[in-house]
mmCIF file of C-alpha atoms in Angstrom:
data_model
loop_
_atom_site.group_PDB
_atom_site.id
_atom_site.type_symbol
_atom_site.label_atom_id
_atom_site.label_comp_id
_atom_site.label_asym_id
_atom_site.label_seq_id
_atom_site.Cartn_x
_atom_site.Cartn_y
_atom_site.Cartn_z
ATOM 1 C CA UNK S 492 -15.841 -72.245 -48.517
ATOM 2 C CA UNK S 493 -16.238 -73.385 -52.664
ATOM 3 C CA UNK S 494 -15.158 -71.756 -55.623
ATOM 4 C CA UNK S 495 -16.475 -71.290 -58.715
ATOM 5 C CA UNK S 496 -15.033 -74.188 -61.477
ATOM 6 C CA UNK S 497 -15.061 -71.864 -63.850
ATOM 7 C CA UNK S 498 -14.122 -68.639 -62.094
ATOM 8 C CA UNK S 499 -12.307 -69.697 -58.948
ATOM 9 C CA UNK S 500 -15.121 -67.041 -57.843
ATOM 10 C CA UNK S 501 -15.804 -67.712 -53.997
ATOM 11 C CA UNK S 502 -19.167 -68.196 -52.732
ATOM 12 C CA UNK S 503 -18.376 -67.342 -49.214
ATOM 13 C CA UNK S 504 -19.040 -63.608 -51.082
ATOM 14 C CA UNK S 505 -22.448 -62.411 -50.353
ATOM 15 C CA UNK S 506 -25.291 -63.544 -52.214
ATOM 16 C CA UNK S 507 -22.993 -65.265 -53.990
ATOM 17 C CA UNK S 508 -24.604 -69.000 -55.949
ATOM 18 C CA UNK S 509 -22.609 -71.585 -57.254
ATOM 19 C CA UNK S 510 -24.872 -73.741 -59.239
ATOM 20 C CA UNK S 511 -25.302 -77.780 -60.066
ATOM 21 C CA UNK S 512 -22.347 -77.512 -61.966
ATOM 22 C CA UNK S 513 -19.933 -75.955 -59.513
ATOM 23 C CA UNK S 514 -20.584 -72.509 -61.417
ATOM 24 C CA UNK S 515 -20.994 -68.472 -60.683
ATOM 25 C CA UNK S 516 -23.569 -66.716 -61.794
ATOM 26 C CA UNK S 517 -21.021 -63.855 -63.506
ATOM 27 C CA UNK S 518 -20.235 -66.896 -65.873
ATOM 28 C CA UNK S 519 -23.246 -68.013 -66.549
ATOM 29 C CA UNK S 520 -24.033 -63.896 -67.582
ATOM 30 C CA UNK S 521 -20.953 -64.077 -69.048
ATOM 31 C CA UNK S 522 -22.052 -67.038 -70.961
ATOM 32 C CA UNK S 523 -25.245 -65.438 -72.455
ATOM 33 C CA UNK S 524 -23.484 -62.262 -73.052
ATOM 34 C CA UNK S 525 -22.179 -64.276 -76.253
ATOM 35 C CA UNK S 526 -25.710 -64.624 -77.516
ATOM 36 C CA UNK S 527 -26.615 -60.635 -77.382
ATOM 37 C CA UNK S 528 -26.739 -58.538 -80.400
ATOM 38 C CA UNK S 529 -24.611 -55.708 -78.444
ATOM 39 C CA UNK S 530 -25.578 -53.669 -82.170
ATOM 40 C CA UNK S 531 -29.128 -53.843 -81.342
ATOM 41 C CA UNK S 532 -28.713 -52.858 -78.259
ATOM 42 C CA UNK S 533 -25.862 -50.109 -78.577
ATOM 43 C CA UNK S 534 -29.285 -49.179 -81.315
ATOM 44 C CA UNK S 535 -31.501 -48.458 -78.628
ATOM 45 C CA UNK S 536 -28.898 -46.371 -76.524
ATOM 46 C CA UNK S 537 -29.032 -43.886 -79.415
ATOM 47 C CA UNK S 538 -33.132 -44.191 -78.796
ATOM 48 C CA UNK S 539 -32.673 -43.643 -75.596
ATOM 49 C CA UNK S 540 -30.578 -41.153 -75.642
ATOM 50 C CA UNK S 541 -32.654 -39.300 -78.196
ATOM 51 C CA UNK S 542 -35.078 -38.532 -75.596
ATOM 52 C CA UNK S 543 -33.609 -36.854 -73.969
ATOM 53 C CA UNK S 544 -31.311 -34.831 -75.667
ATOM 54 C CA UNK S 545 -31.981 -31.314 -76.103
ATOM 55 C CA UNK S 546 -31.024 -27.647 -77.342
ATOM 56 C CA UNK S 547 -31.236 -24.588 -75.202
ATOM 57 C CA UNK S 548 -27.763 -25.804 -73.658
ATOM 58 C CA UNK S 549 -29.058 -27.337 -70.303
ATOM 59 C CA UNK S 550 -26.766 -30.698 -69.841
ATOM 60 C CA UNK S 551 -28.896 -33.592 -71.284
ATOM 61 C CA UNK S 552 -27.624 -36.458 -68.915
ATOM 62 C CA UNK S 553 -25.819 -36.552 -65.973
ATOM 63 C CA UNK S 554 -22.544 -38.584 -65.011
ATOM 64 C CA UNK S 555 -20.999 -39.874 -62.017
ATOM 65 C CA UNK S 556 -17.546 -40.696 -62.633
ATOM 66 C CA UNK S 557 -14.478 -41.373 -60.058
ATOM 67 C CA UNK S 558 -11.281 -40.505 -62.092
ATOM 68 C CA UNK S 559 -10.442 -44.153 -63.263
ATOM 69 C CA UNK S 560 -10.452 -46.260 -66.178
ATOM 70 C CA UNK S 561 -14.573 -46.924 -66.473
ATOM 71 C CA UNK S 562 -15.366 -42.818 -65.330
ATOM 72 C CA UNK S 563 -13.308 -42.508 -69.084
ATOM 73 C CA UNK S 564 -15.124 -45.138 -71.022
ATOM 74 C CA UNK S 565 -18.286 -43.510 -70.068
ATOM 75 C CA UNK S 566 -17.934 -40.296 -70.751
ATOM 76 C CA UNK S 567 -16.304 -41.604 -73.750
ATOM 77 C CA UNK S 568 -19.723 -43.754 -75.087
ATOM 78 C CA UNK S 569 -21.845 -39.747 -74.351
ATOM 79 C CA UNK S 570 -19.793 -37.699 -75.721
ATOM 80 C CA UNK S 571 -17.347 -38.176 -78.304
ATOM 81 C CA UNK S 572 -20.010 -41.264 -79.148
ATOM 82 C CA UNK S 573 -23.362 -39.900 -78.799
ATOM 83 C CA UNK S 574 -23.089 -37.243 -78.781
ATOM 84 C CA UNK S 575 -24.402 -35.666 -75.216
ATOM 85 C CA UNK S 576 -24.010 -32.914 -73.438
ATOM 86 C CA UNK S 577 -22.708 -34.935 -69.644
ATOM 87 C CA UNK S 578 -22.584 -33.672 -66.777
ATOM 88 C CA UNK S 579 -20.061 -34.526 -64.761
ATOM 89 C CA UNK S 580 -20.317 -35.506 -60.277
ATOM 90 C CA UNK S 581 -18.043 -37.351 -58.510
ATOM 91 C CA UNK S 582 -17.298 -37.520 -54.626
ATOM 92 C CA UNK S 583 -13.826 -37.048 -53.353
ATOM 93 C CA UNK S 584 -12.679 -38.445 -50.296
ATOM 94 C CA UNK S 585 -10.183 -36.949 -48.081
ATOM 95 C CA UNK S 586 -7.747 -39.685 -47.522
ATOM 96 C CA UNK S 587 -3.918 -39.411 -49.627
ATOM 97 C CA UNK S 588 -4.579 -39.267 -53.537
ATOM 98 C CA UNK S 589 -2.113 -40.466 -56.260
ATOM 99 C CA UNK S 590 -0.639 -38.505 -58.701
ATOM 100 C CA UNK S 591 -2.449 -40.673 -61.265
ATOM 101 C CA UNK S 592 -5.270 -39.485 -59.721
ATOM 102 C CA UNK S 593 -5.116 -36.555 -58.942
ATOM 103 C CA UNK S 594 -4.275 -36.614 -63.676
ATOM 104 C CA UNK S 595 -7.291 -38.658 -63.707
ATOM 105 C CA UNK S 596 -10.162 -36.566 -62.606
ATOM 106 C CA UNK S 597 -8.056 -33.460 -63.744
ATOM 107 C CA UNK S 598 -7.912 -35.058 -67.718
ATOM 108 C CA UNK S 599 -11.910 -36.408 -68.190
ATOM 109 C CA UNK S 600 -12.722 -33.119 -67.674
ATOM 110 C CA UNK S 601 -10.458 -31.543 -69.877
ATOM 111 C CA UNK S 602 -10.120 -33.965 -72.808
ATOM 112 C CA UNK S 603 -13.589 -34.355 -72.948
ATOM 113 C CA UNK S 604 -14.926 -30.607 -72.993
ATOM 114 C CA UNK S 605 -17.250 -31.751 -69.416
ATOM 115 C CA UNK S 606 -18.008 -29.598 -66.375
ATOM 116 C CA UNK S 607 -18.475 -31.129 -63.141
ATOM 117 C CA UNK S 608 -19.098 -30.874 -59.576
ATOM 118 C CA UNK S 609 -17.325 -32.260 -56.988
ATOM 119 C CA UNK S 610 -18.859 -33.089 -53.391
ATOM 120 C CA UNK S 611 -15.754 -32.825 -50.956
ATOM 121 C CA UNK S 612 -16.803 -34.466 -47.789
ATOM 122 C CA UNK S 613 -15.767 -33.090 -44.475
ATOM 123 C CA UNK S 614 -12.682 -34.801 -43.309
ATOM 124 C CA UNK S 615 -14.021 -34.459 -39.689
ATOM 125 C CA UNK S 616 -16.873 -36.500 -40.126
ATOM 126 C CA UNK S 617 -15.818 -38.767 -42.185
ATOM 127 C CA UNK S 618 -13.103 -39.550 -40.083
ATOM 128 C CA UNK S 619 -15.753 -40.817 -37.460
ATOM 129 C CA UNK S 620 -17.904 -42.601 -39.416
ATOM 130 C CA UNK S 621 -15.410 -44.177 -40.996
ATOM 131 C CA UNK S 622 -13.954 -45.531 -37.508
ATOM 132 C CA UNK S 623 -17.305 -45.926 -36.636
ATOM 133 C CA UNK S 624 -17.793 -48.334 -39.584
ATOM 134 C CA UNK S 625 -14.861 -50.497 -39.488
ATOM 135 C CA UNK S 626 -15.840 -51.030 -35.613
ATOM 136 C CA UNK S 627 -18.773 -52.032 -35.890
ATOM 137 C CA UNK S 628 -18.945 -53.691 -39.476
ATOM 138 C CA UNK S 629 -15.727 -54.570 -40.539
ATOM 139 C CA UNK S 630 -16.646 -51.951 -44.006
ATOM 140 C CA UNK S 631 -14.311 -48.718 -43.364
ATOM 141 C CA UNK S 632 -15.235 -46.537 -46.394
ATOM 142 C CA UNK S 633 -18.996 -46.897 -45.902
ATOM 143 C CA UNK S 634 -19.552 -43.085 -46.242
ATOM 144 C CA UNK S 635 -17.719 -42.723 -48.482
ATOM 145 C CA UNK S 636 -19.858 -45.096 -50.640
ATOM 146 C CA UNK S 637 -22.669 -44.367 -49.372
ATOM 147 C CA UNK S 638 -22.427 -40.524 -51.026
ATOM 148 C CA UNK S 639 -20.742 -42.273 -54.165
ATOM 149 C CA UNK S 640 -24.769 -43.256 -54.227
ATOM 150 C CA UNK S 641 -26.328 -40.868 -53.108
ATOM 151 C CA UNK S 642 -25.338 -36.879 -54.648
ATOM 152 C CA UNK S 643 -25.540 -38.092 -57.595
ATOM 153 C CA UNK S 644 -28.847 -38.823 -57.126
ATOM 154 C CA UNK S 645 -29.471 -35.175 -55.426
ATOM 155 C CA UNK S 646 -28.301 -33.680 -57.857
ATOM 156 C CA UNK S 647 -29.792 -34.784 -60.827
ATOM 157 C CA UNK S 648 -33.198 -34.075 -58.839
ATOM 158 C CA UNK S 649 -31.999 -30.484 -58.545
ATOM 159 C CA UNK S 650 -30.967 -29.831 -61.649
ATOM 160 C CA UNK S 651 -33.190 -31.843 -62.845
ATOM 161 C CA UNK S 652 -31.409 -33.831 -65.363
ATOM 162 C CA UNK S 653 -33.915 -37.225 -65.531
ATOM 163 C CA UNK S 654 -31.072 -39.237 -67.573
ATOM 164 C CA UNK S 655 -28.521 -40.093 -65.117
ATOM 165 C CA UNK S 656 -25.646 -42.554 -66.828
ATOM 166 C CA UNK S 657 -23.630 -45.626 -64.630
ATOM 167 C CA UNK S 658 -21.076 -48.022 -65.619
ATOM 168 C CA UNK S 659 -21.605 -51.847 -64.322
ATOM 169 C CA UNK S 660 -24.543 -53.500 -63.007
ATOM 170 C CA UNK S 661 -22.127 -55.435 -60.344
ATOM 171 C CA UNK S 662 -24.933 -57.879 -59.637
ATOM 172 C CA UNK S 663 -24.787 -58.861 -62.718
ATOM 173 C CA UNK S 664 -21.444 -59.152 -64.049
ATOM 174 C CA UNK S 665 -19.725 -59.624 -61.380
ATOM 175 C CA UNK S 666 -22.551 -61.768 -58.619
ATOM 176 C CA UNK S 667 -24.268 -60.139 -55.835
ATOM 177 C CA UNK S 668 -27.639 -59.452 -53.751
ATOM 178 C CA UNK S 669 -29.750 -58.882 -56.063
ATOM 179 C CA UNK S 670 -31.288 -61.601 -56.868
ATOM 180 C CA UNK S 671 -31.599 -60.683 -61.087
ATOM 181 C CA UNK S 672 -33.197 -63.433 -63.868
ATOM 182 C CA UNK S 673 -32.373 -61.675 -66.430
ATOM 183 C CA UNK S 674 -29.560 -58.340 -67.263
ATOM 184 C CA UNK S 675 -31.328 -54.878 -66.264
ATOM 185 C CA UNK S 676 -30.591 -51.801 -67.590
ATOM 186 C CA UNK S 677 -32.707 -50.103 -65.350
ATOM 187 C CA UNK S 678 -30.167 -48.922 -62.482
ATOM 188 C CA UNK S 679 -32.884 -47.669 -59.938
ATOM 189 C CA UNK S 680 -32.143 -49.834 -57.572
ATOM 190 C CA UNK S 681 -28.347 -50.131 -57.339
ATOM 191 C CA UNK S 682 -28.753 -48.405 -53.476
ATOM 192 C CA UNK S 683 -29.650 -52.005 -52.577
ATOM 193 C CA UNK S 684 -26.260 -53.950 -54.076
ATOM 194 C CA UNK S 685 -24.409 -54.032 -50.974
ATOM 195 C CA UNK S 686 -21.706 -51.927 -51.430
ATOM 196 C CA UNK S 687 -22.711 -49.621 -49.423
ATOM 197 C CA UNK S 688 -24.849 -51.654 -47.705
ATOM 198 C CA UNK S 689 -27.969 -50.870 -46.051
ATOM 199 C CA UNK S 690 -27.602 -49.469 -41.897
ATOM 200 C CA UNK S 691 -29.080 -47.666 -39.325
ATOM 201 C CA UNK S 692 -28.746 -44.216 -39.256
ATOM 202 C CA UNK S 693 -29.837 -44.285 -35.487
ATOM 203 C CA UNK S 694 -26.400 -45.977 -35.289
ATOM 204 C CA UNK S 695 -24.458 -43.030 -36.327
ATOM 205 C CA UNK S 696 -26.479 -41.144 -33.444
ATOM 206 C CA UNK S 697 -25.846 -42.541 -31.364
ATOM 207 C CA UNK S 698 -21.945 -42.537 -31.719
ATOM 208 C CA UNK S 699 -21.980 -38.807 -31.591
ATOM 209 C CA UNK S 700 -23.249 -38.243 -35.197
ATOM 210 C CA UNK S 701 -25.716 -35.430 -35.751
ATOM 211 C CA UNK S 702 -28.505 -35.129 -38.365
ATOM 212 C CA UNK S 703 -28.226 -32.634 -39.928
ATOM 213 C CA UNK S 704 -24.880 -33.894 -40.872
ATOM 214 C CA UNK S 705 -26.068 -36.903 -42.574
ATOM 215 C CA UNK S 706 -27.804 -35.134 -45.186
ATOM 216 C CA UNK S 707 -25.302 -37.213 -48.258
ATOM 217 C CA UNK S 708 -25.690 -40.112 -46.455
ATOM 218 C CA UNK S 709 -29.515 -40.009 -46.823
ATOM 219 C CA UNK S 710 -30.560 -41.203 -50.376
ATOM 220 C CA UNK S 711 -34.041 -39.457 -51.470
ATOM 221 C CA UNK S 712 -37.133 -41.073 -51.978
ATOM 222 C CA UNK S 713 -39.157 -43.490 -53.868
ATOM 223 C CA UNK S 714 -41.062 -40.751 -53.967
ATOM 224 C CA UNK S 715 -38.605 -37.678 -54.973
ATOM 225 C CA UNK S 716 -37.093 -40.097 -57.624
ATOM 226 C CA UNK S 717 -40.487 -40.986 -59.069
ATOM 227 C CA UNK S 718 -41.482 -36.768 -58.747
ATOM 228 C CA UNK S 719 -37.866 -36.222 -61.010
ATOM 229 C CA UNK S 720 -38.872 -38.977 -63.585
ATOM 230 C CA UNK S 721 -35.257 -40.099 -63.255
ATOM 231 C CA UNK S 722 -33.992 -43.158 -65.501
ATOM 232 C CA UNK S 723 -31.071 -44.322 -64.443
ATOM 233 C CA UNK S 724 -29.428 -46.704 -66.200
ATOM 234 C CA UNK S 725 -26.118 -49.173 -66.807
ATOM 235 C CA UNK S 726 -24.755 -48.370 -69.580
ATOM 236 C CA UNK S 727 -23.692 -52.155 -69.494
ATOM 237 C CA UNK S 728 -26.576 -53.423 -70.551
ATOM 238 C CA UNK S 729 -26.092 -51.440 -74.294
ATOM 239 C CA UNK S 730 -22.050 -52.081 -74.311
ATOM 240 C CA UNK S 731 -20.227 -55.654 -74.033
ATOM 241 C CA UNK S 732 -18.611 -54.711 -70.426
ATOM 242 C CA UNK S 733 -14.963 -55.136 -70.632
ATOM 243 C CA UNK S 734 -12.720 -53.202 -68.156
ATOM 244 C CA UNK S 735 -9.454 -54.029 -70.172
ATOM 245 C CA UNK S 736 -10.889 -52.906 -72.765
ATOM 246 C CA UNK S 737 -12.171 -49.511 -71.120
ATOM 247 C CA UNK S 738 -8.517 -49.506 -69.925
ATOM 248 C CA UNK S 739 -7.327 -49.170 -73.126
ATOM 249 C CA UNK S 740 -10.154 -46.622 -74.468
ATOM 250 C CA UNK S 741 -9.263 -44.865 -71.182
ATOM 251 C CA UNK S 742 -5.669 -44.550 -72.250
ATOM 252 C CA UNK S 743 -6.398 -42.653 -75.559
ATOM 253 C CA UNK S 744 -7.689 -40.482 -73.809
ATOM 254 C CA UNK S 745 -4.772 -39.038 -71.193
ATOM 255 C CA UNK S 746 -5.925 -41.809 -68.778
ATOM 256 C CA UNK S 747 -2.339 -42.757 -66.521
ATOM 257 C CA UNK S 748 -2.149 -45.674 -64.418
ATOM 258 C CA UNK S 749 0.122 -46.711 -61.723
ATOM 259 C CA UNK S 750 2.726 -48.292 -63.289
ATOM 260 C CA UNK S 751 5.486 -45.738 -62.886
ATOM 261 C CA UNK S 752 4.529 -44.834 -59.073
ATOM 262 C CA UNK S 753 3.005 -47.425 -57.011
ATOM 263 C CA UNK S 754 3.778 -51.454 -57.195
ATOM 264 C CA UNK S 755 0.443 -52.421 -54.455
ATOM 265 C CA UNK S 756 1.521 -55.741 -52.843
ATOM 266 C CA UNK S 757 -2.264 -57.657 -53.132
ATOM 267 C CA UNK S 758 -2.784 -56.145 -56.717
ATOM 268 C CA UNK S 759 -2.433 -57.630 -59.930
ATOM 269 C CA UNK S 760 -3.264 -54.654 -61.655
ATOM 270 C CA UNK S 761 -2.104 -51.260 -61.401
ATOM 271 C CA UNK S 762 -5.180 -49.289 -63.574
ATOM 272 C CA UNK S 763 -8.403 -50.161 -60.921
ATOM 273 C CA UNK S 764 -8.805 -48.478 -57.891
ATOM 274 C CA UNK S 765 -6.007 -46.020 -58.144
ATOM 275 C CA UNK S 766 -6.810 -42.692 -57.096
ATOM 276 C CA UNK S 767 -7.460 -42.959 -53.598
ATOM 277 C CA UNK S 768 -4.742 -44.581 -51.185
ATOM 278 C CA UNK S 769 -6.174 -45.660 -47.724
ATOM 279 C CA UNK S 770 -9.706 -47.080 -49.427
ATOM 280 C CA UNK S 771 -8.355 -49.892 -50.296
ATOM 281 C CA UNK S 772 -8.094 -50.649 -46.787
ATOM 282 C CA UNK S 773 -12.413 -51.114 -47.741
ATOM 283 C CA UNK S 774 -11.336 -53.980 -50.445
ATOM 284 C CA UNK S 775 -8.492 -55.632 -48.287
ATOM 285 C CA UNK S 776 -10.781 -56.457 -45.487
ATOM 286 C CA UNK S 777 -12.883 -59.071 -47.449
ATOM 287 C CA UNK S 778 -9.964 -61.270 -46.773
ATOM 288 C CA UNK S 779 -10.022 -61.509 -42.998
ATOM 289 C CA UNK S 780 -14.042 -61.555 -43.285
ATOM 290 C CA UNK S 781 -14.375 -64.011 -46.823
ATOM 291 C CA UNK S 782 -10.862 -65.559 -47.154
ATOM 292 C CA UNK S 783 -10.640 -63.822 -50.890
ATOM 293 C CA UNK S 784 -9.893 -60.335 -51.557
ATOM 294 C CA UNK S 785 -8.885 -58.294 -54.932
ATOM 295 C CA UNK S 786 -7.125 -60.988 -56.102
ATOM 296 C CA UNK S 787 -9.579 -62.729 -57.417
ATOM 297 C CA UNK S 788 -11.655 -60.457 -58.503
ATOM 298 C CA UNK S 789 -9.511 -59.463 -60.613
ATOM 299 C CA UNK S 790 -8.385 -63.162 -61.793
ATOM 300 C CA UNK S 791 -12.126 -64.079 -61.885
ATOM 301 C CA UNK S 792 -12.582 -61.286 -64.708
ATOM 302 C CA UNK S 793 -9.512 -62.212 -66.226
ATOM 303 C CA UNK S 794 -10.625 -66.161 -66.883
ATOM 304 C CA UNK S 795 -13.962 -65.247 -67.531
ATOM 305 C CA UNK S 796 -12.632 -62.912 -70.683
ATOM 306 C CA UNK S 797 -9.724 -65.309 -71.919
ATOM 307 C CA UNK S 798 -6.609 -63.559 -70.989
ATOM 308 C CA UNK S 799 -5.740 -67.214 -68.277
ATOM 309 C CA UNK S 800 -6.500 -69.972 -67.732
ATOM 310 C CA UNK S 801 -7.378 -71.120 -64.255
ATOM 311 C CA UNK S 802 -4.447 -73.142 -63.157
ATOM 312 C CA UNK S 803 -2.610 -69.391 -63.952
ATOM 313 C CA UNK S 804 -4.830 -67.865 -61.629
ATOM 314 C CA UNK S 805 -5.224 -69.887 -59.126
ATOM 315 C CA UNK S 806 -1.290 -69.070 -58.959
ATOM 316 C CA UNK S 807 -1.977 -65.549 -57.850
ATOM 317 C CA UNK S 808 -4.680 -65.952 -55.694
ATOM 318 C CA UNK S 809 -2.787 -67.566 -53.234
ATOM 319 C CA UNK S 810 0.826 -65.857 -53.860
ATOM 320 C CA UNK S 811 -0.848 -62.341 -53.818
ATOM 321 C CA UNK S 812 -4.996 -62.504 -52.613
ATOM 322 C CA UNK S 813 -3.256 -62.677 -49.205
ATOM 323 C CA UNK S 814 -1.041 -59.303 -48.584
ATOM 324 C CA UNK S 815 -1.971 -55.897 -47.621
ATOM 325 C CA UNK S 816 0.217 -52.879 -48.466
ATOM 326 C CA UNK S 817 2.085 -51.593 -46.287
ATOM 327 C CA UNK S 818 1.261 -48.072 -47.933
ATOM 328 C CA UNK S 819 -2.564 -48.267 -47.765
ATOM 329 C CA UNK S 820 -2.370 -49.255 -44.000
ATOM 330 C CA UNK S 821 0.394 -46.462 -43.462
ATOM 331 C CA UNK S 822 -2.120 -43.854 -44.882
ATOM 332 C CA UNK S 823 -5.427 -45.384 -43.244
ATOM 333 C CA UNK S 824 -3.424 -44.928 -39.761
ATOM 334 C CA UNK S 825 -2.970 -42.457 -40.409
ATOM 335 C CA UNK S 826 -6.305 -40.828 -41.509
ATOM 336 C CA UNK S 827 -8.653 -42.646 -38.474
ATOM 337 C CA UNK S 828 -5.613 -41.781 -35.917
ATOM 338 C CA UNK S 829 -5.406 -45.415 -34.385
ATOM 339 C CA UNK S 830 -2.200 -47.127 -34.053
ATOM 340 C CA UNK S 831 -0.229 -50.378 -35.174
ATOM 341 C CA UNK S 832 -2.222 -52.703 -31.846
ATOM 342 C CA UNK S 833 -5.990 -51.148 -31.922
ATOM 343 C CA UNK S 834 -6.177 -51.312 -35.514
ATOM 344 C CA UNK S 835 -5.131 -54.564 -35.723
ATOM 345 C CA UNK S 836 -7.329 -55.417 -33.004
ATOM 346 C CA UNK S 837 -10.169 -54.069 -34.779
ATOM 347 C CA UNK S 838 -9.560 -56.529 -38.025
ATOM 348 C CA UNK S 839 -9.355 -58.915 -35.205
ATOM 349 C CA UNK S 840 -13.310 -59.075 -34.580
ATOM 350 C CA UNK S 841 -13.910 -59.683 -38.200
ATOM 351 C CA UNK S 842 -11.464 -62.571 -39.057
ATOM 352 C CA UNK S 843 -13.689 -65.793 -40.428
ATOM 353 C CA UNK S 844 -14.040 -68.301 -37.123
ATOM 354 C CA UNK S 845 -14.722 -71.221 -39.834
ATOM 355 C CA UNK S 846 -12.084 -69.670 -42.072
ATOM 356 C CA UNK S 847 -9.158 -68.840 -40.280
ATOM 357 C CA UNK S 848 -7.129 -70.794 -36.862
ATOM 358 C CA UNK S 849 -5.903 -68.114 -34.434
ATOM 359 C CA UNK S 850 -2.753 -68.722 -32.491
ATOM 360 C CA UNK S 851 -0.167 -65.944 -30.664
ATOM 361 C CA UNK S 852 -2.465 -63.373 -31.811
ATOM 362 C CA UNK S 853 -1.791 -64.249 -35.651
ATOM 363 C CA UNK S 854 -4.792 -65.815 -38.166
ATOM 364 C CA UNK S 855 -3.890 -68.093 -40.543
ATOM 365 C CA UNK S 856 -5.959 -70.204 -42.998
ATOM 366 C CA UNK S 857 -7.601 -73.310 -41.904
ATOM 367 C CA UNK S 858 -6.853 -75.980 -44.570
ATOM 368 C CA UNK S 859 -10.693 -75.398 -46.101
ATOM 369 C CA UNK S 860 -9.243 -72.098 -47.606
ATOM 370 C CA UNK S 861 -6.401 -74.660 -49.377
ATOM 371 C CA UNK S 862 -9.512 -77.534 -50.479
ATOM 372 C CA UNK S 863 -11.308 -74.754 -52.274
ATOM 373 C CA UNK S 864 -9.030 -74.993 -54.949
ATOM 374 C CA UNK S 865 -9.691 -78.702 -55.934
#
């Protein structure tokens, strides 16, 4: 295991590559950002939106949202700055919601005056698929992530709204499995970024899920997308994407964080991924599989943007990155109906044997993890 010499991201992250100087793609791309004329790119966005603006009362763009800060920022840009008439599309998982999350989803519609269509996933189906995904490949939120990618595209086709707005390109901004030599504004390839991993659908059928139940997890074909002339874009191409800046803008429009509600273990901020409690189990599962979790991600963002030093980042990762919040575990167990022992028996399969060693049921980090900070 090696870490980026700059931002501390681990090379165990799928698709992340360190160059000959030991620096990751995300940091190199951030350097490129300093040379970009974002005023010019925003003018390009204005021209693009003008192609899709309508005066017949029909929605002229579709924005895939959650209740998060970045979603508030996306709607702010498209509605307030560019005068578009967006339809908001969201997917709601059946996990317990925070009070902040419930407030924010309502707030984003009321504050910006937008209509929203929500897909509320079938709890029993999601429970079955979460358990299968957790046990088979250690990614319990696969069905939720997949629906988040599929539903907006399906609705864009059905409602004839070809212009689709996404937030950041995760492979470009943070490094990932898509091998990008230059930054694209098109999000047509987003489904392949490994957030919702490619899974043979026979897996679900073999475990008792019926074909007719898989509609919202089946991505439209290239032919359907081309026929509908869809134009999905990444907003991060046109503006200098910064999660903390987005948070500050969102607060001005009523966004609420977790400051007065929940002090999460394994997190060093209270404004990202805050709406759904058990969903965060998927985030923690990166630790046994790859030796890092959410704190490493956030430290990377903060170092690149100059908010903290590398030394501060090392300290934060060592203190917090391994922690699994008890509230997350409790909500996950309540929803999936695992006992504690059943849960840890599943996790036991996914500990990376190159990074961890087991003694009397307890897994401890190998020296390779501590040495990765050198």
